[in-house]
Structures are given as structure tokens and as C-alpha cells.
Coordinates of N, CA and C in Angstrom, one line a residue:
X9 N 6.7 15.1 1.2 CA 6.2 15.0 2.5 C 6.0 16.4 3.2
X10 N 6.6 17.4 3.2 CA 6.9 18.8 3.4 C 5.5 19.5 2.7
X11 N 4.5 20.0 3.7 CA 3.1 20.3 3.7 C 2.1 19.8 4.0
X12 N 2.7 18.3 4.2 CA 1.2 17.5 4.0 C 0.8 17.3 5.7
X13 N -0.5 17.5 5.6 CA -1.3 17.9 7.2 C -1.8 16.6 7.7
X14 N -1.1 16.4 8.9 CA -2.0 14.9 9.7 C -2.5 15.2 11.1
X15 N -2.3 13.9 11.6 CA -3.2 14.4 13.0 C -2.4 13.7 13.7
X16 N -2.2 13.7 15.3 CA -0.9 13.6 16.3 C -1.5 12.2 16.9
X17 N -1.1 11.2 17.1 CA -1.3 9.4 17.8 C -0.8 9.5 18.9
X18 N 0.6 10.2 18.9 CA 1.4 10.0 20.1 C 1.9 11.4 20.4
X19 N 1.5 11.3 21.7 CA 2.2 13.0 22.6 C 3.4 13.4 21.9
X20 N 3.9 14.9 21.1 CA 5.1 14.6 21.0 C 5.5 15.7 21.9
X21 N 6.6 16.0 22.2 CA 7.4 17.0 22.4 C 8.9 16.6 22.8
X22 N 9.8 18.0 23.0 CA 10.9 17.8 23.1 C 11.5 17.1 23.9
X23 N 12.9 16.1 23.3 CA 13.2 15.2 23.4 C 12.3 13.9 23.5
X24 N 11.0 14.1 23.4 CA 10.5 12.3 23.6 C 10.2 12.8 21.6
X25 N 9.9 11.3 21.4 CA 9.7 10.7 20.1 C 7.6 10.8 19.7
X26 N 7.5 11.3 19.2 CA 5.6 11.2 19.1 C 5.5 10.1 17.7
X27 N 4.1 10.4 17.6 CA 3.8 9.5 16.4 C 1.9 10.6 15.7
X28 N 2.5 10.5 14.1 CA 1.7 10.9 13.5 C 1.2 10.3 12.7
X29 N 0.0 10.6 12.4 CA -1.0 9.3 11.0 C -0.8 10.7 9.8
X30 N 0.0 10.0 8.5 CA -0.1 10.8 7.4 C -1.1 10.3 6.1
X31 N -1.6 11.1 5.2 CA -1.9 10.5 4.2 C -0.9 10.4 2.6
X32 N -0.8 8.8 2.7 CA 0.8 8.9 1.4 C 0.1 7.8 0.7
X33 N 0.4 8.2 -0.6 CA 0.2 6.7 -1.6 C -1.1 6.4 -1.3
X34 N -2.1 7.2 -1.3 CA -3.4 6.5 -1.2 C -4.2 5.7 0.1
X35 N -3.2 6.2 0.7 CA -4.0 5.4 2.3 C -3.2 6.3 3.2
X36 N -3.6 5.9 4.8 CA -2.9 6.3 5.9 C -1.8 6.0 6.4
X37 N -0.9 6.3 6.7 CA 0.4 6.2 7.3 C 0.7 6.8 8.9
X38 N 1.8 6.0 9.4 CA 2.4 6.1 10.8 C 3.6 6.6 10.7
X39 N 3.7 7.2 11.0 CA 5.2 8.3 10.8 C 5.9 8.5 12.7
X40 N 7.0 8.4 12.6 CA 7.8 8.9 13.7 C 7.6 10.5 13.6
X41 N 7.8 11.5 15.0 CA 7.3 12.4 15.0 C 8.4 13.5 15.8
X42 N 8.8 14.4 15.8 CA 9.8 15.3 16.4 C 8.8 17.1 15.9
X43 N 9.0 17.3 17.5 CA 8.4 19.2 17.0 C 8.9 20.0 16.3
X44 N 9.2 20.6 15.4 CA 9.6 21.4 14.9 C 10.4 22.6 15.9
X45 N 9.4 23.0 16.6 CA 10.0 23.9 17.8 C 9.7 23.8 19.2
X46 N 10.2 24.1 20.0 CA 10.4 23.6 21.8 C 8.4 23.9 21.8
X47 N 7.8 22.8 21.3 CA 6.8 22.9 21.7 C 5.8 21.5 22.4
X48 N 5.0 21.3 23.3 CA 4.4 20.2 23.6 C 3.1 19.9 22.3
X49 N 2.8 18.8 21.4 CA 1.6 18.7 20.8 C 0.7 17.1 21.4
X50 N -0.2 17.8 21.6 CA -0.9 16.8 22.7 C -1.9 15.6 21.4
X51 N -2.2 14.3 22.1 CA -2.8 13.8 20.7 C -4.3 14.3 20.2
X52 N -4.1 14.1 19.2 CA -5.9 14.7 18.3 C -5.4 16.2 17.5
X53 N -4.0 16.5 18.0 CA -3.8 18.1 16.7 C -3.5 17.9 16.0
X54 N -4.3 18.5 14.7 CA -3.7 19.0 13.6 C -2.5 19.3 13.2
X55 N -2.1 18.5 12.3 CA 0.0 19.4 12.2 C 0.1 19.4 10.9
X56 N 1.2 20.2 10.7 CA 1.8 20.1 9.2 C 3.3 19.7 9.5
X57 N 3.7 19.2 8.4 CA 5.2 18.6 8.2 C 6.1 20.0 7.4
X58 N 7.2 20.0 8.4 CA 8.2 21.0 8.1 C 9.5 20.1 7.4
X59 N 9.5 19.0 8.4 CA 10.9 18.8 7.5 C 10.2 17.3 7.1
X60 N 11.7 16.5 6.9 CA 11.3 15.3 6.7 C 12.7 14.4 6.4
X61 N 12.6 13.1 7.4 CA 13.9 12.2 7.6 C 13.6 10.9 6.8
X62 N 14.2 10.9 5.8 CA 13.7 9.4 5.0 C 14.4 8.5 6.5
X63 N 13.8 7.1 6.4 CA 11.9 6.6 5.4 C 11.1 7.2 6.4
X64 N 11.3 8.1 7.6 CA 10.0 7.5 8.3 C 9.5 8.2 10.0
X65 N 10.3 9.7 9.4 CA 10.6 10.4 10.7 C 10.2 11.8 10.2
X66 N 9.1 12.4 10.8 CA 8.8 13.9 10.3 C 8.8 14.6 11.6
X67 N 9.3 16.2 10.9 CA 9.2 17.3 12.0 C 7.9 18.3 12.0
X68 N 7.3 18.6 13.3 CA 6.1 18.9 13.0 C 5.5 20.1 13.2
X69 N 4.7 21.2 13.4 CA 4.5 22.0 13.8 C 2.7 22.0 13.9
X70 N 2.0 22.8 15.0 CA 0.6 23.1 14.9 C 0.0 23.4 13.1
X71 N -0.9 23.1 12.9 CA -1.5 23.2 12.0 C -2.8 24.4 12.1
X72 N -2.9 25.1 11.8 CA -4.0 26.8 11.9 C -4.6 26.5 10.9

């Protein structure tokens, strides 16, 4: 999970919970969402996955 670039569904930032669409196994996925760092990511950005909480919870950062 660690690299793989999606796009943001749900506002995330610190302390609230967001939601991102990943691509796994051949299709699209919904992932639970946490920033990587004290940052606001509003929906429609680009992100990459830094960490990653089995099954279903990734940390996120801007994607450049």
C-alpha cells in the first residue's frame, strides 16, 4: 500500500477521519484516511500513502 497514489472523497485533516479511493486488486477501493502531517487535504487531491493500518486505514500526504 505504501506509494500507491489516490485521490481524497472525504475532507481529511487533523483529528477528523477523511476517506480516499485507492487502486488494489484490479479495481477501485475506499480506504479510511488520516494526514500524514498537521495538514488540511481538501476533496479532489492527489495523495500518496505513507503509512498503512491493516485492513483499511491509510496515512496520507499531498501528492507533487
Amino acid at each position: 500500500m505504501v506509494g500507491k497514489r489516490g485521490r481524497v472523497i472525504g475532507r481529511i485533516a487533523p483529528g477528523i477521519v477523511g476517506e480516499v479511493m485507492l487502486p488494489v486488486r484490479g479495481a477501485t477501493e475506499a480506504f479510511y484516511a488520516y494526514p500524514a502531517a498537521d495538514e488540511v487535504i481538501e476533496v479532489g487531491t492527489p495523495v500518496v500513502v505513507v503509512d498503512f493500518d491493516p485492513p483499511r486505514t491509510v496515512y496520507v500526504a499531498r501528492a507533487f
